[in-house]
Coordinates of C-alpha atoms and ligand atoms in Angstrom, one line a residue:
M1 CA 144.9 117.3 97.4
K2 CA 143.2 114.4 95.7
V3 CA 141.3 112.2 98.2
T4 CA 141.4 108.5 97.3
K5 CA 138.1 106.7 97.6
K6 CA 138.4 103.4 99.5
A7 CA 136.5 100.2 99.0
L8 CA 136.5 96.8 100.7
L9 CA 135.6 93.7 98.6
L10 CA 135.0 90.6 100.7
D11 CA 134.9 87.3 98.8
G12 CA 132.7 85.1 100.9
Y13 CA 132.9 82.4 98.1
V14 CA 130.2 81.1 95.9
D15 CA 129.0 77.7 94.8
E16 CA 125.9 77.3 92.5
P17 CA 125.0 74.9 89.7
A18 CA 126.8 77.0 87.1
C19 CA 129.4 78.9 89.0
F20 CA 132.1 78.0 91.5
G21 CA 134.3 80.4 93.4
V22 CA 136.0 78.6 96.4
P23 CA 139.9 78.7 96.2
P24 CA 141.7 77.9 94.1
Y25 CA 138.8 79.1 92.0
I26 CA 138.0 82.8 91.7
S27 CA 134.5 83.6 90.5
P28 CA 133.4 86.2 88.0
Y29 CA 131.2 87.9 90.7
V30 CA 134.2 89.3 92.6
R31 CA 136.1 90.1 89.4
Y32 CA 133.2 92.1 87.9
A33 CA 132.6 93.9 91.3
F34 CA 136.3 94.8 91.4
G35 CA 136.1 96.0 87.8
V36 CA 133.1 98.3 88.7
L37 CA 135.1 99.8 91.6
E38 CA 138.1 100.3 89.4
S39 CA 136.0 102.1 86.8
H40 CA 134.8 104.5 89.5
G41 CA 138.4 105.2 90.7
F42 CA 138.3 103.3 94.0
E43 CA 141.3 101.9 95.8
T44 CA 140.0 98.5 96.6
R45 CA 141.1 96.1 99.3
Y46 CA 140.2 92.5 98.4
L47 CA 139.9 89.9 101.2
T48 CA 138.8 86.3 101.0
A49 CA 136.5 84.8 103.7
D50 CA 139.5 82.9 105.1
Q51 CA 141.6 86.1 105.3
W52 CA 138.8 87.9 107.0
R53 CA 138.3 85.1 109.5
I54 CA 142.0 85.2 110.6
T55 CA 142.6 89.0 110.5
C56 CA 139.1 90.5 111.0
Q57 CA 140.3 93.8 109.6
R58 CA 137.8 96.1 111.4
E59 CA 139.8 99.1 110.2
A60 CA 139.2 98.1 106.6
V61 CA 135.4 98.2 107.2
A62 CA 135.6 101.4 109.2
E63 CA 137.6 103.3 106.6
A64 CA 135.9 102.0 103.4
D65 CA 133.6 104.3 101.5
I66 CA 131.9 101.3 100.1
I67 CA 131.8 97.6 101.1
T68 CA 130.8 94.8 98.8
V69 CA 130.4 91.2 100.0
I70 CA 129.9 88.4 97.6
S71 CA 128.7 85.2 99.1
G72 CA 126.3 82.2 98.8
L73 CA 125.9 78.5 98.2
T74 CA 123.0 77.0 96.4
V75 CA 124.6 73.6 96.1
P76 CA 126.2 71.8 99.1
G77 CA 129.8 71.0 99.1
R78 CA 132.9 70.3 101.2
Y79 CA 135.9 72.3 100.3
R80 CA 139.6 71.8 100.8
G81 CA 140.6 75.2 99.5
G82 CA 138.6 77.5 101.9
S83 CA 135.5 77.8 104.1
P84 CA 132.7 80.0 102.9
L85 CA 131.5 82.9 105.0
T86 CA 129.0 81.9 107.6
L87 CA 125.8 83.8 108.5
S88 CA 127.1 84.7 112.0
E89 CA 130.3 86.0 110.4
L90 CA 128.2 88.1 108.0
K91 CA 126.1 89.4 110.9
D92 CA 129.2 90.4 112.8
L93 CA 130.6 92.2 109.8
C94 CA 127.3 94.0 109.3
G95 CA 127.4 95.2 112.9
L96 CA 130.8 96.8 112.7
P97 CA 131.1 100.6 112.8
R98 CA 131.4 102.0 109.3
K99 CA 130.8 105.0 107.2
G100 CA 130.3 103.4 103.8
S101 CA 127.2 101.6 102.3
L102 CA 127.3 97.8 102.4
F103 CA 126.3 95.8 99.3
L104 CA 125.6 92.1 99.6
G105 CA 125.3 90.0 96.4
G106 CA 125.8 86.6 94.8
P107 CA 123.9 83.4 95.2
I108 CA 123.0 84.4 98.7
R109 CA 120.1 86.3 97.1
H110 CA 118.3 82.9 96.8
G111 CA 118.5 82.5 100.6
Y112 CA 121.0 81.2 103.1
T113 CA 122.1 77.7 104.1
L114 CA 125.4 76.0 104.3
K115 CA 124.2 72.4 104.5
G116 CA 122.7 70.0 102.1
G117 CA 119.4 68.5 103.2
S118 CA 118.2 71.8 104.8
K119 CA 115.8 74.5 103.9
A120 CA 117.3 77.8 103.0
L121 CA 116.3 80.9 105.0
D122 CA 115.1 84.0 103.3
L123 CA 117.8 86.4 104.2
V124 CA 116.9 89.3 106.4
L125 CA 120.0 91.1 107.7
D126 CA 120.2 94.3 109.7
G127 CA 123.1 96.5 108.5
V128 CA 122.9 95.6 104.8
D129 CA 122.2 98.7 102.7
C130 CA 121.6 96.8 99.5
L131 CA 120.8 93.1 99.3
C132 CA 121.3 92.7 95.5
T133 CA 118.4 90.6 94.2
R134 CA 119.9 90.4 90.7
D135 CA 123.4 91.4 89.6
P136 CA 125.6 92.9 92.4
E137 CA 128.0 94.6 89.8
A138 CA 125.0 96.4 88.2
A139 CA 123.5 97.5 91.5
L140 CA 127.0 98.7 92.6
D141 CA 127.6 100.6 89.4
H142 CA 124.2 102.3 89.5
F143 CA 124.7 103.4 93.1
L144 CA 128.2 104.8 92.4
K145 CA 126.8 106.7 89.4
T146 CA 123.6 108.1 91.0
G147 CA 123.7 107.5 94.7
E148 CA 120.4 105.5 94.3
L149 CA 120.0 102.0 95.9
R150 CA 118.5 99.7 93.2
P151 CA 119.0 96.1 94.4
E152 CA 117.1 94.7 91.3
K153 CA 119.5 96.1 88.7
T154 CA 120.7 93.7 86.1
R155 CA 123.6 93.9 83.7
T156 CA 124.0 93.0 80.0
Y157 CA 127.1 91.3 78.4
E158 CA 127.8 94.6 76.8
K159 CA 128.0 96.3 80.2
I160 CA 130.3 93.7 81.9
R161 CA 132.7 93.8 79.0
R162 CA 134.8 96.6 80.5
W163 CA 134.3 95.5 84.1
A164 CA 135.5 92.0 83.3
Q165 CA 138.7 93.4 81.8
L166 CA 139.3 95.9 84.6
G167 CA 138.5 93.4 87.3
A168 CA 141.0 90.8 86.1
K169 CA 143.8 92.3 88.2
V170 CA 142.1 91.4 91.5
V171 CA 143.7 88.0 91.1
K172 CA 147.0 89.5 92.2
A173 CA 145.5 90.2 95.7
H174 CA 144.2 86.6 96.1
P175 CA 146.2 84.6 98.7
F176 CA 146.5 81.7 96.3
Y177 CA 147.9 83.8 93.5
P178 CA 149.1 82.6 91.0
W179 CA 147.8 79.2 91.9
L180 CA 144.3 80.1 90.7
V181 CA 141.6 78.9 88.3
A182 CA 139.6 81.7 86.8
E183 CA 136.0 80.6 86.4
L184 CA 135.0 82.1 83.0
E185 CA 131.4 83.0 82.1
L186 CA 130.1 81.7 78.8
S187 CA 126.4 82.0 79.4
R188 CA 123.8 82.1 82.1
G189 CA 120.3 80.8 82.6
C190 CA 119.1 77.4 81.6
D191 CA 118.8 76.4 77.9
R192 CA 116.5 73.4 78.6
K193 CA 113.2 73.3 76.9
G194 CA 110.3 71.7 78.8
G195 CA 110.7 73.3 82.2
R196 CA 113.3 73.4 84.9
C197 CA 114.6 70.8 87.3
S198 CA 112.8 71.2 90.6
F199 CA 115.8 72.0 92.8
C200 CA 117.8 74.3 90.6
S201 CA 118.4 78.0 91.2
E202 CA 119.9 78.6 87.7
G203 CA 116.3 78.6 86.4
A204 CA 115.8 81.9 88.3
F205 CA 117.5 83.7 85.4
S206 CA 114.5 84.3 83.2
T207 CA 116.3 83.9 79.9
Y208 CA 119.2 81.9 78.6
E209 CA 121.9 84.3 77.2
E210 CA 125.3 83.8 75.8
R211 CA 128.4 85.9 76.1
P212 CA 130.2 86.8 72.8
V213 CA 133.5 84.9 72.1
T214 CA 135.4 88.2 71.7
D215 CA 134.4 89.3 75.2
I216 CA 135.5 86.0 76.7
A217 CA 138.8 86.2 74.9
E218 CA 139.4 89.8 76.0
E219 CA 138.8 88.9 79.6
T220 CA 141.1 85.8 79.3
K221 CA 143.8 88.0 77.9
A222 CA 143.4 90.5 80.8
L223 CA 143.6 87.5 83.3
A224 CA 146.6 86.1 81.5
D225 CA 148.3 89.5 81.6
S226 CA 147.7 89.4 85.4
G227 CA 149.4 86.0 85.7
V228 CA 146.5 83.5 85.5
T229 CA 147.2 80.3 83.5
A230 CA 144.3 78.1 84.5
F231 CA 140.8 78.6 83.2
R232 CA 137.5 76.8 83.4
F233 CA 134.3 77.4 81.4
G234 CA 132.3 77.0 84.6
R235 CA 129.8 79.8 84.5
C236 CA 127.7 78.0 82.0
S237 CA 124.9 75.5 82.5
N238 CA 125.6 73.5 79.3
I239 CA 128.9 73.7 77.3
L240 CA 127.3 71.8 74.4
S241 CA 124.7 74.6 73.8
Y242 CA 127.2 77.4 73.5
G243 CA 126.9 78.9 70.0
G244 CA 124.3 76.3 69.1
T245 CA 121.1 76.6 67.0
D246 CA 117.8 76.9 68.8
T247 CA 115.3 74.2 67.7
L248 CA 112.1 72.8 69.0
C249 CA 113.9 70.0 70.7
G250 CA 116.5 72.2 72.4
I251 CA 119.7 73.9 71.3
R252 CA 121.5 71.9 68.7
P253 CA 125.3 71.9 69.2
E254 CA 127.5 73.5 66.6
P255 CA 131.1 72.1 66.7
S256 CA 132.4 75.0 64.7
K257 CA 131.3 77.5 67.4
I258 CA 133.0 75.5 70.1
K259 CA 136.1 75.4 68.0
E260 CA 135.9 79.2 67.6
L261 CA 135.5 79.7 71.4
Y262 CA 138.4 77.4 72.4
A263 CA 140.7 78.8 69.7
A264 CA 140.0 82.4 70.9
V265 CA 140.8 81.5 74.5
R266 CA 143.9 79.6 73.5
G267 CA 145.0 82.6 71.4
A268 CA 144.4 85.0 74.3
C269 CA 146.6 82.9 76.6
P270 CA 149.0 80.8 74.5
D271 CA 150.8 79.4 77.5
L272 CA 147.8 78.3 79.5
E273 CA 148.3 75.3 81.7
V274 CA 144.6 74.4 82.3
L275 CA 141.6 74.7 80.1
H276 CA 138.6 72.8 81.5
T277 CA 134.9 72.9 81.4
D278 CA 132.2 71.8 83.7
N279 CA 128.4 71.4 83.0
C280 CA 127.1 69.3 80.2
N281 CA 123.4 68.7 79.8
P282 CA 122.8 65.0 79.1
L283 CA 119.5 65.9 77.4
T284 CA 121.5 67.7 74.6
I285 CA 123.5 64.6 73.9
A286 CA 120.3 62.4 73.9
A287 CA 118.6 64.8 71.5
F288 CA 121.5 65.5 69.2
P289 CA 124.0 62.6 69.5
D290 CA 126.0 63.2 66.2
E291 CA 126.4 67.0 66.8
S292 CA 127.2 66.4 70.4
L293 CA 129.9 63.9 69.5
G294 CA 131.4 66.4 67.1
T295 CA 131.3 69.1 69.8
L296 CA 132.8 66.8 72.4
E297 CA 135.6 65.8 70.0
E298 CA 136.3 69.5 69.4
I299 CA 136.4 70.2 73.2
C300 CA 138.8 67.3 73.6
R301 CA 141.1 68.6 70.8
W302 CA 141.5 72.0 72.6
N303 CA 141.2 71.3 76.3
T304 CA 143.9 70.2 78.7
E305 CA 143.9 66.7 80.1
G306 CA 141.9 65.7 83.2
D307 CA 138.8 67.6 82.1
V308 CA 135.4 66.6 83.5
L309 CA 132.0 67.0 81.9
S310 CA 129.5 67.1 84.8
L311 CA 126.2 65.5 84.1
G312 CA 123.1 66.2 86.3
I313 CA 121.7 62.7 86.7
E314 CA 120.2 63.5 90.2
S315 CA 118.0 60.4 90.6
L316 CA 117.1 57.5 88.3
D317 CA 114.0 56.5 90.2
P318 CA 111.3 57.0 87.6
K319 CA 108.7 58.5 90.0
V320 CA 111.3 60.9 91.5
R321 CA 112.4 61.9 88.0
K322 CA 108.8 62.6 86.9
L323 CA 107.8 64.6 89.9
N324 CA 111.0 66.7 89.9
N325 CA 111.2 67.1 86.1
L326 CA 114.7 65.6 86.1
K327 CA 116.5 65.3 82.8
V328 CA 117.3 61.7 81.9
D329 CA 116.4 58.0 82.6
A330 CA 118.9 55.3 83.1
E331 CA 119.1 54.1 79.5
T332 CA 119.7 57.7 78.3
A333 CA 122.3 58.3 81.0
L334 CA 124.1 55.2 79.9
R335 CA 124.2 56.3 76.3
V336 CA 125.6 59.7 77.3
V337 CA 128.3 58.1 79.5
R338 CA 129.3 55.9 76.6
L339 CA 129.5 58.8 74.2
I340 CA 131.7 60.9 76.5
N341 CA 134.0 57.9 77.0
V342 CA 134.3 57.5 73.2
A343 CA 135.2 61.2 72.7
G344 CA 137.3 61.8 75.8
G345 CA 138.5 58.5 77.2
H346 CA 141.9 58.7 75.5
R347 CA 145.1 60.1 77.0
K348 CA 146.9 63.0 75.2
R349 CA 150.3 61.9 76.6
K350 CA 151.8 58.6 77.7
R351 CA 151.0 58.2 81.5
G352 CA 148.6 61.2 81.4
L353 CA 145.1 61.5 82.7
P354 CA 142.1 60.8 80.4
T355 CA 141.3 63.8 78.2
A356 CA 137.7 64.3 79.4
L357 CA 135.5 62.0 81.4
P358 CA 131.9 62.2 82.7
G359 CA 131.3 63.4 86.2
L360 CA 128.0 62.2 87.7
N361 CA 125.9 64.3 90.0
F362 CA 123.3 62.6 92.2
L363 CA 121.0 64.4 94.5
A364 CA 119.0 63.1 97.4
G365 CA 116.2 64.7 99.3
L366 CA 114.0 65.2 96.3
A367 CA 110.3 65.2 96.3
G368 CA 108.7 61.7 96.1
E369 CA 111.8 59.9 97.2
D370 CA 111.6 56.8 99.4
K371 CA 114.0 54.2 100.8
G372 CA 114.0 52.2 97.5
S373 CA 114.7 55.2 95.3
F374 CA 118.5 54.7 95.4
E375 CA 118.3 51.2 93.9
A376 CA 117.9 52.5 90.3
N377 CA 121.1 54.5 90.8
R378 CA 122.9 51.5 92.1
L379 CA 121.9 49.3 89.1
F380 CA 123.0 52.1 86.7
L381 CA 126.5 52.3 88.3
K382 CA 126.8 48.5 88.2
R383 CA 126.2 48.6 84.5
L384 CA 128.9 51.2 84.0
V385 CA 131.4 48.9 85.8
E386 CA 130.3 45.9 83.7
E387 CA 130.6 47.8 80.5
N388 CA 134.1 49.0 81.4
L389 CA 133.1 52.6 81.2
T390 CA 134.9 55.2 83.3
V391 CA 133.6 58.2 85.2
R392 CA 135.9 60.7 86.8
R393 CA 133.8 61.3 89.9
I394 CA 130.5 60.7 91.5
N395 CA 129.0 63.5 93.6
I396 CA 126.2 62.5 95.9
R397 CA 124.6 65.4 97.6
Q398 CA 121.5 66.3 99.5
A399 CA 119.3 69.0 98.0
M400 CA 119.3 72.5 99.5
I401 CA 115.7 73.7 99.3
F402 CA 115.5 77.3 98.2
P403 CA 112.3 79.3 98.7
R404 CA 111.6 80.2 95.0
T405 CA 112.4 76.8 93.5
P406 CA 109.6 74.3 92.6
L407 CA 111.2 71.9 95.2
A408 CA 110.1 74.2 98.0
R409 CA 106.4 73.5 97.1
L410 CA 106.9 69.9 96.0
S411 CA 108.7 68.9 99.1
K412 CA 105.8 70.1 101.2
E413 CA 103.4 68.0 99.1
N414 CA 105.6 64.9 98.7
P415 CA 108.5 65.1 101.1
S416 CA 111.4 62.7 100.8
K417 CA 110.8 59.6 102.9
A418 CA 114.2 58.0 102.2
G419 CA 115.7 58.9 105.6
K420 CA 119.3 59.4 106.5
K421 CA 120.1 55.8 107.0
A422 CA 119.1 54.8 103.4
F423 CA 121.0 57.8 102.1
M424 CA 124.2 57.0 103.9
K425 CA 123.9 53.3 102.9
W426 CA 123.7 54.3 99.2
K427 CA 126.5 56.9 99.5
N428 CA 128.8 54.5 101.4
W429 CA 128.1 51.8 98.8
V430 CA 129.3 54.1 96.0
R431 CA 132.4 55.1 98.0
E432 CA 133.3 51.4 98.8
E433 CA 132.2 49.5 95.7
I434 CA 132.4 52.0 92.7
D435 CA 134.9 54.8 93.5
P436 CA 137.9 52.5 93.9
I437 CA 137.2 50.8 90.6
M438 CA 136.8 54.1 88.8
L439 CA 139.8 55.6 90.4
K440 CA 142.0 52.8 89.1
R441 CA 140.6 53.3 85.6
V442 CA 141.2 57.0 85.7
A443 CA 144.7 57.0 87.1
P444 CA 146.2 53.5 87.0
T445 CA 149.5 52.8 88.7
G446 CA 152.3 54.5 86.7
T447 CA 150.1 57.5 85.8
V448 CA 152.1 60.7 86.1
I449 CA 150.1 63.6 87.5
K450 CA 151.7 66.8 86.5
R451 CA 152.1 69.9 88.7
V452 CA 150.7 68.8 92.0
R453 CA 150.7 71.6 94.5
I454 CA 151.5 70.5 98.1
E455 CA 148.8 71.7 100.4
E456 CA 149.6 70.0 103.7
R457 CA 152.1 67.7 105.3
Q458 CA 151.3 64.9 107.8
G459 CA 154.6 63.2 108.8
R460 CA 156.0 61.5 105.8
L461 CA 152.9 62.0 103.7
C462 CA 152.1 65.3 101.9
F463 CA 148.7 66.0 100.3
G464 CA 148.3 68.0 97.2
R465 CA 146.2 68.5 94.1
P466 CA 146.8 69.7 90.5
L467 CA 144.9 72.7 89.3
G468 CA 141.7 72.0 87.3
S469 CA 138.2 70.7 87.3
Y470 CA 137.6 68.3 90.3
P471 CA 141.3 67.6 90.8
L472 CA 142.4 64.3 92.2
L473 CA 143.6 64.4 95.7
V474 CA 147.1 63.0 95.8
G475 CA 148.9 61.6 98.9
I476 CA 152.7 61.9 98.3
I477 CA 155.2 59.8 100.1
T478 CA 158.3 61.8 100.7
S479 CA 161.0 61.0 103.2
T480 CA 162.5 64.4 102.7
E481 CA 161.0 67.9 102.3
P482 CA 160.2 68.3 98.6
E483 CA 162.4 70.9 97.0
C484 CA 159.5 72.6 95.3
E485 CA 155.9 73.4 96.3
V486 CA 154.7 72.1 92.9
I487 CA 155.9 68.6 91.8
D488 CA 155.1 65.8 89.4
V489 CA 153.9 62.6 91.0
V490 CA 153.8 59.1 89.8
V491 CA 150.8 57.1 91.1
T492 CA 151.8 54.0 93.0
D493 CA 148.6 53.1 94.9
H494 CA 144.9 54.0 95.3
G495 CA 142.7 54.9 98.2
S496 CA 138.9 55.0 97.8
R497 CA 138.8 58.7 96.6
S498 CA 142.5 59.6 96.4
V499 CA 145.7 58.3 94.9
T500 CA 149.0 57.8 96.5
G501 CA 152.3 58.4 94.7
I502 CA 155.9 59.5 94.9
P503 CA 157.7 62.5 93.5
C504 CA 158.7 62.0 89.9
P505 CA 161.2 61.5 88.4
V506 CA 162.3 59.1 91.2
D507 CA 165.8 59.9 92.2
I508 CA 166.8 56.3 92.9
N509 CA 170.3 57.0 94.4
R510 CA 169.0 59.7 96.8
C511 CA 165.3 59.1 97.6
G512 CA 164.3 57.5 100.9
F513 CA 163.3 53.9 101.8
E514 CA 159.6 54.7 101.7
E515 CA 159.7 56.0 98.2
I516 CA 161.6 53.0 96.9
E517 CA 159.3 50.6 98.8
A518 CA 156.3 52.3 97.2
L519 CA 157.5 51.6 93.7
P520 CA 155.2 49.1 92.0
G521 CA 156.4 45.5 92.6
I522 CA 159.2 46.5 95.0
G523 CA 158.1 46.2 98.7
K524 CA 160.3 46.1 101.8
A525 CA 162.8 43.3 101.0
R526 CA 163.7 44.6 97.5
A527 CA 163.8 48.2 98.8
R528 CA 166.4 47.1 101.4
R529 CA 168.4 45.4 98.7
I530 CA 168.3 48.6 96.5
I531 CA 169.3 50.9 99.3
Q532 CA 172.3 48.6 100.2
A533 CA 173.5 48.4 96.6
R534 CA 173.2 52.0 95.5
P535 CA 174.5 54.2 93.9
F536 CA 173.6 52.9 90.4
A537 CA 174.9 54.4 87.2
C538 CA 172.0 53.4 85.1
Y539 CA 168.8 51.3 85.0
Q540 CA 170.6 48.2 83.9
D541 CA 172.7 48.3 87.0
L542 CA 169.6 48.6 89.1
A543 CA 167.8 45.8 87.3
A544 CA 170.8 43.5 87.7
I545 CA 170.6 43.4 91.5
L546 CA 166.9 42.6 91.6
D547 CA 165.7 39.0 92.0
E548 CA 163.2 39.7 89.3
P549 CA 165.2 42.0 87.0
G550 CA 162.2 43.2 84.9
V551 CA 160.0 44.2 87.8
L552 CA 160.6 48.0 87.1
D553 CA 160.6 47.8 83.3
G554 CA 157.2 49.4 83.1
I555 CA 158.3 52.6 84.8
S556 CA 162.0 52.6 84.0
E557 CA 161.8 56.0 82.2
L558 CA 160.6 57.6 85.4
L559 CA 163.7 56.7 87.3
A560 CA 166.6 59.1 87.5
F561 CA 170.3 58.1 88.3
R562 CA 172.1 61.2 89.5
Ligands
LIG601 S1 118.8 71.6 83.1 FE1 118.1 71.6 85.2 S2 120.0 71.5 86.5 FE2 120.5 72.2 84.4 S3 120.5 74.5 84.5 FE3 118.5 73.8 83.8 S4 117.2 73.6 85.6 FE4 119.3 73.7 86.3

């Protein structure tokens, strides 16, 4: 009788500068590990951290011949889609009775912390047989072939080619399936010339390497065959460098290579719903503005709407920038934001979201910082507002200090003296003074956000998000339970970091008072009049009973008369 080998793969979630894997995102780490286990004939049970927390499947640990845990955050974040595995949960897991070897890998190799503004601990855990100091999939494969524990094993792109294809089907075991975004790997390491930013763990990869287009397309096809329709080029520190030419000033973007990449992925999944990217190094745009513009235009031709190009600005205080080897000053950052607005500020469809906008990452807790350091950031954001430029989101985080990054040393010599009060004041100022302005520019009243998935309900308000890069949080006013879990929403109002809307098209003869009241220009009195006068056969009938007949003209095509 053939005995089936059993494996447990626990997805503790990952977040690092160039890779994200908190639901609805699924990271390459778990897909590759699943592929390795498949290639060795294992029957693998895949669990997410949230599933583990609820069910604590001790028997899955006890009966597994091998256990792999992927985990670790090297950038702080707050997540709506799931809660990463904590150290105490990991310790509990390691202490459970088992017969199989336990592999632990992912960004956790850099150390452990869950909070921004804190120093990471070097991880020492009893009960872990192999703490993978490089690539968990390579260490796992080596062990399964030889029985030897080699935590430092690394993989090549040639090696992961098959694992990536075999691992694609793990998506079907994900509790969010098929509502998933597959984080795709394009490259790894940092392409920057002239040293690394002090805080960044991506520099730990000694060389910058790129994955062949054919391999990316093959994995996309395997994921599409397993039901995935949303993809992000997130495992990549700089989309503009992909396929570019190495020069003394950095990698010069090659628009034709980006075209080749996007065309191959589109060809591998012709019905894809989302194709987004993430990191974009502002230094590349500063060094090669013409080639960057050509590349950005190519991205905007092939991507799907609502894309975000994340720029690591970190701090615009000149002394902090110098000490931490940060990328750009305020003038350069301004030029970069202008260029992305030119390439991606348009909308591909009427009432759609902008094609691609900049996202700004600021970081506090850097070496040399003081209370006045945030003023330069503030002046920069004011200029964006004055110039009528748009950014999709502004992330303000506190650095996590990892042992082997330059920041670990620098922050001992020149610790941040900004203090929590100054940090919160700066952050709150952005949330109150800048975010609301930008949100109205990104999604003005009347914007239709497609395919919003309802995630929770609080009375007559539901909350949901579409799939994609940094999706907008949408509050949906519904007097009745929506018929579908995934709906289109027309924006009717704005909070500071979320929009409010109603299901679209608006079924004027059947929807509730709250939805009608929320229509732009309607309010309580007109809503009452509409409710009393319905049903209407057409828009003209509706307009005729209003004291200002043209008040709904701007959104008339979004109204349904059933
Ligand atoms: S440019 Fe800086 S932030 Fe970007 S990957 Fe390199 S070291 Fe990290």
